[in-house]
Short mmCIF file of C-alpha atoms in Angstrom, two decimals:
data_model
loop_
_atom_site.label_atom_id
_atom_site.label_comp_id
_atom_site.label_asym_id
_atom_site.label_seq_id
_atom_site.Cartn_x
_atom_site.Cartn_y
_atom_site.Cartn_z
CA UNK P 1 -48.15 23.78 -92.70
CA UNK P 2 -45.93 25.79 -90.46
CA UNK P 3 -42.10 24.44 -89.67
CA UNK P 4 -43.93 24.58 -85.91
CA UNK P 5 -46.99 22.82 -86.57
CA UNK P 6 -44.74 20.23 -88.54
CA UNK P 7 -42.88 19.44 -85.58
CA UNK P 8 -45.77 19.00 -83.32
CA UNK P 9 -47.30 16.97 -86.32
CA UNK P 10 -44.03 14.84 -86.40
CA UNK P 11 -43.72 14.66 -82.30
CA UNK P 12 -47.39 13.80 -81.81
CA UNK P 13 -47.01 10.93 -84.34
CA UNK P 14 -43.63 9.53 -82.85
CA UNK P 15 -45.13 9.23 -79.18
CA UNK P 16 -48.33 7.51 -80.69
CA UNK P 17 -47.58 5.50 -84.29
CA UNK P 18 -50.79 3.60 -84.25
CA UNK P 19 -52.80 6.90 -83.35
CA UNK P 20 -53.67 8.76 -80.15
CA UNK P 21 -56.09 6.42 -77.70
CA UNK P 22 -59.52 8.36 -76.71
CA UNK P 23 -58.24 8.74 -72.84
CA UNK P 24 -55.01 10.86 -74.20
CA UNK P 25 -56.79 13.03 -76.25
CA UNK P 26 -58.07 15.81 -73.89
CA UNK P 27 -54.63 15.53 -71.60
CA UNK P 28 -52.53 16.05 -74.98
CA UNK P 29 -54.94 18.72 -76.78
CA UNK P 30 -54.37 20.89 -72.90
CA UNK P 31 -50.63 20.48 -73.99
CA UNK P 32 -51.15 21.91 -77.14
CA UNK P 33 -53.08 25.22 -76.31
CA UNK P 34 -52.62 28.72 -77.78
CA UNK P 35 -50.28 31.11 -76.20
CA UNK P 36 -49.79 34.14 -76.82
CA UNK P 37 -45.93 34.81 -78.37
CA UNK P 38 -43.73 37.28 -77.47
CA UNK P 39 -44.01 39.29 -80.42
CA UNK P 40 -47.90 39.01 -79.61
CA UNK P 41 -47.83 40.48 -75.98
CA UNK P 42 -45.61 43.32 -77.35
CA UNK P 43 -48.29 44.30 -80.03
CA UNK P 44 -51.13 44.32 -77.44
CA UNK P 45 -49.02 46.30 -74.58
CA UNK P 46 -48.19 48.51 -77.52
CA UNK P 47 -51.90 49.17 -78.73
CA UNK P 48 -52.94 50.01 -75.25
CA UNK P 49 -50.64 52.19 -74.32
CA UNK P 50 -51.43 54.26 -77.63
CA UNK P 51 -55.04 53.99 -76.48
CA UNK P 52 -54.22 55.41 -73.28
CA UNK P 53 -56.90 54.21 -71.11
CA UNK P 54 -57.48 50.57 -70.63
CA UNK P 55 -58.41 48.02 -68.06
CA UNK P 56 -58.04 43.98 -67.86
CA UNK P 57 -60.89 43.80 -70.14
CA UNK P 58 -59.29 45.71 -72.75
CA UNK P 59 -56.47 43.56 -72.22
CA UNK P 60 -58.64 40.56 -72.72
CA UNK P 61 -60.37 41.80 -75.69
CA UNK P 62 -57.58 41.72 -77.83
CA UNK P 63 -55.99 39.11 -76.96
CA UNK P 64 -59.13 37.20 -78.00
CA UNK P 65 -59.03 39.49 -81.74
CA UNK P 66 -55.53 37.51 -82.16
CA UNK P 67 -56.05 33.88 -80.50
CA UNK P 68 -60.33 33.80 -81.73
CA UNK P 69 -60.10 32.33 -77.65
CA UNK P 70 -60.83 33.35 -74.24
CA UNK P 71 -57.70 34.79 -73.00
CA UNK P 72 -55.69 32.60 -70.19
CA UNK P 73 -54.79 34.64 -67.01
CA UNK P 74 -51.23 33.94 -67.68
CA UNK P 75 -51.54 36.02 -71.34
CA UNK P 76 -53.14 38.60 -69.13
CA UNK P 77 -50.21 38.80 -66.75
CA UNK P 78 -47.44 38.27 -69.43
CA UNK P 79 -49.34 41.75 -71.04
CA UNK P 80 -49.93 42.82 -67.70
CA UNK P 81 -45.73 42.59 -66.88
CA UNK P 82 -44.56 43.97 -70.51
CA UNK P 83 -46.71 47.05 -70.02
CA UNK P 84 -45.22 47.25 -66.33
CA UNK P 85 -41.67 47.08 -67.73
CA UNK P 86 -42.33 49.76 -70.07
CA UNK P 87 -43.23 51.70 -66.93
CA UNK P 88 -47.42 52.03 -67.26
CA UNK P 89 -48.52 52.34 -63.98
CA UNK P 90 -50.78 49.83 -62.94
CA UNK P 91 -51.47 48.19 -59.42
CA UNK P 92 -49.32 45.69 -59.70
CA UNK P 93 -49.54 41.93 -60.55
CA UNK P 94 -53.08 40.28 -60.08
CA UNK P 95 -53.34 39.00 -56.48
CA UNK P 96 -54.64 35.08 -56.86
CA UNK P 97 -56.97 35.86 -53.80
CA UNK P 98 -58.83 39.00 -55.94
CA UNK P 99 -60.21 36.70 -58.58
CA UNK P 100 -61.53 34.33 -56.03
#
């Protein structure tokens, strides 16, 4: 086990001693979803820029090869901003209204 997953191990079990109660399991497994670290979003801006050609399903795809989940719209948008920083043209952060 991972110094990380220790702590959330060792956090998890202070907040609940006697285990976690049915009704905080969903709420506390939301908590504890995959995101994408910075090293990560570097590694996928950097592979599609050497691709060249890409769009937000490209993004998506590999994002999903690293996490084995669908990606969240943030991870999208935190690739979405490196690769914008790094001066790829693209149209600009997703409007909310466009995916509606």
């Amino acid at each position: 086990m991972t110094k990380f997953l220790a702590k959330i191990v060792a956090w998890i079990t202070d907040g609940y001693p006697e285990g976690v109660p049915g009704p905080d399991r969903v709420p506390l497994l939301a908590l504890l979803k995959r995101r994408l670290t910075d090293d990560e979003v570097k590694a996928v801006a950097r592979e599609l820029m050497n691709r060249g050609e890409f769009d937000n399903a490209d993004i998506g795809v590999l994002i999903t090869q690293i996490t084995d989940d669908l990606p969240s719209v943030d991870d999208v948008e935190r690739v979405r901003s490196r690769l914008a920083a790094k001066g790829w043209p693209l149209d600009g952060p997703r409007d909310p209204e466009e995916n509606a």
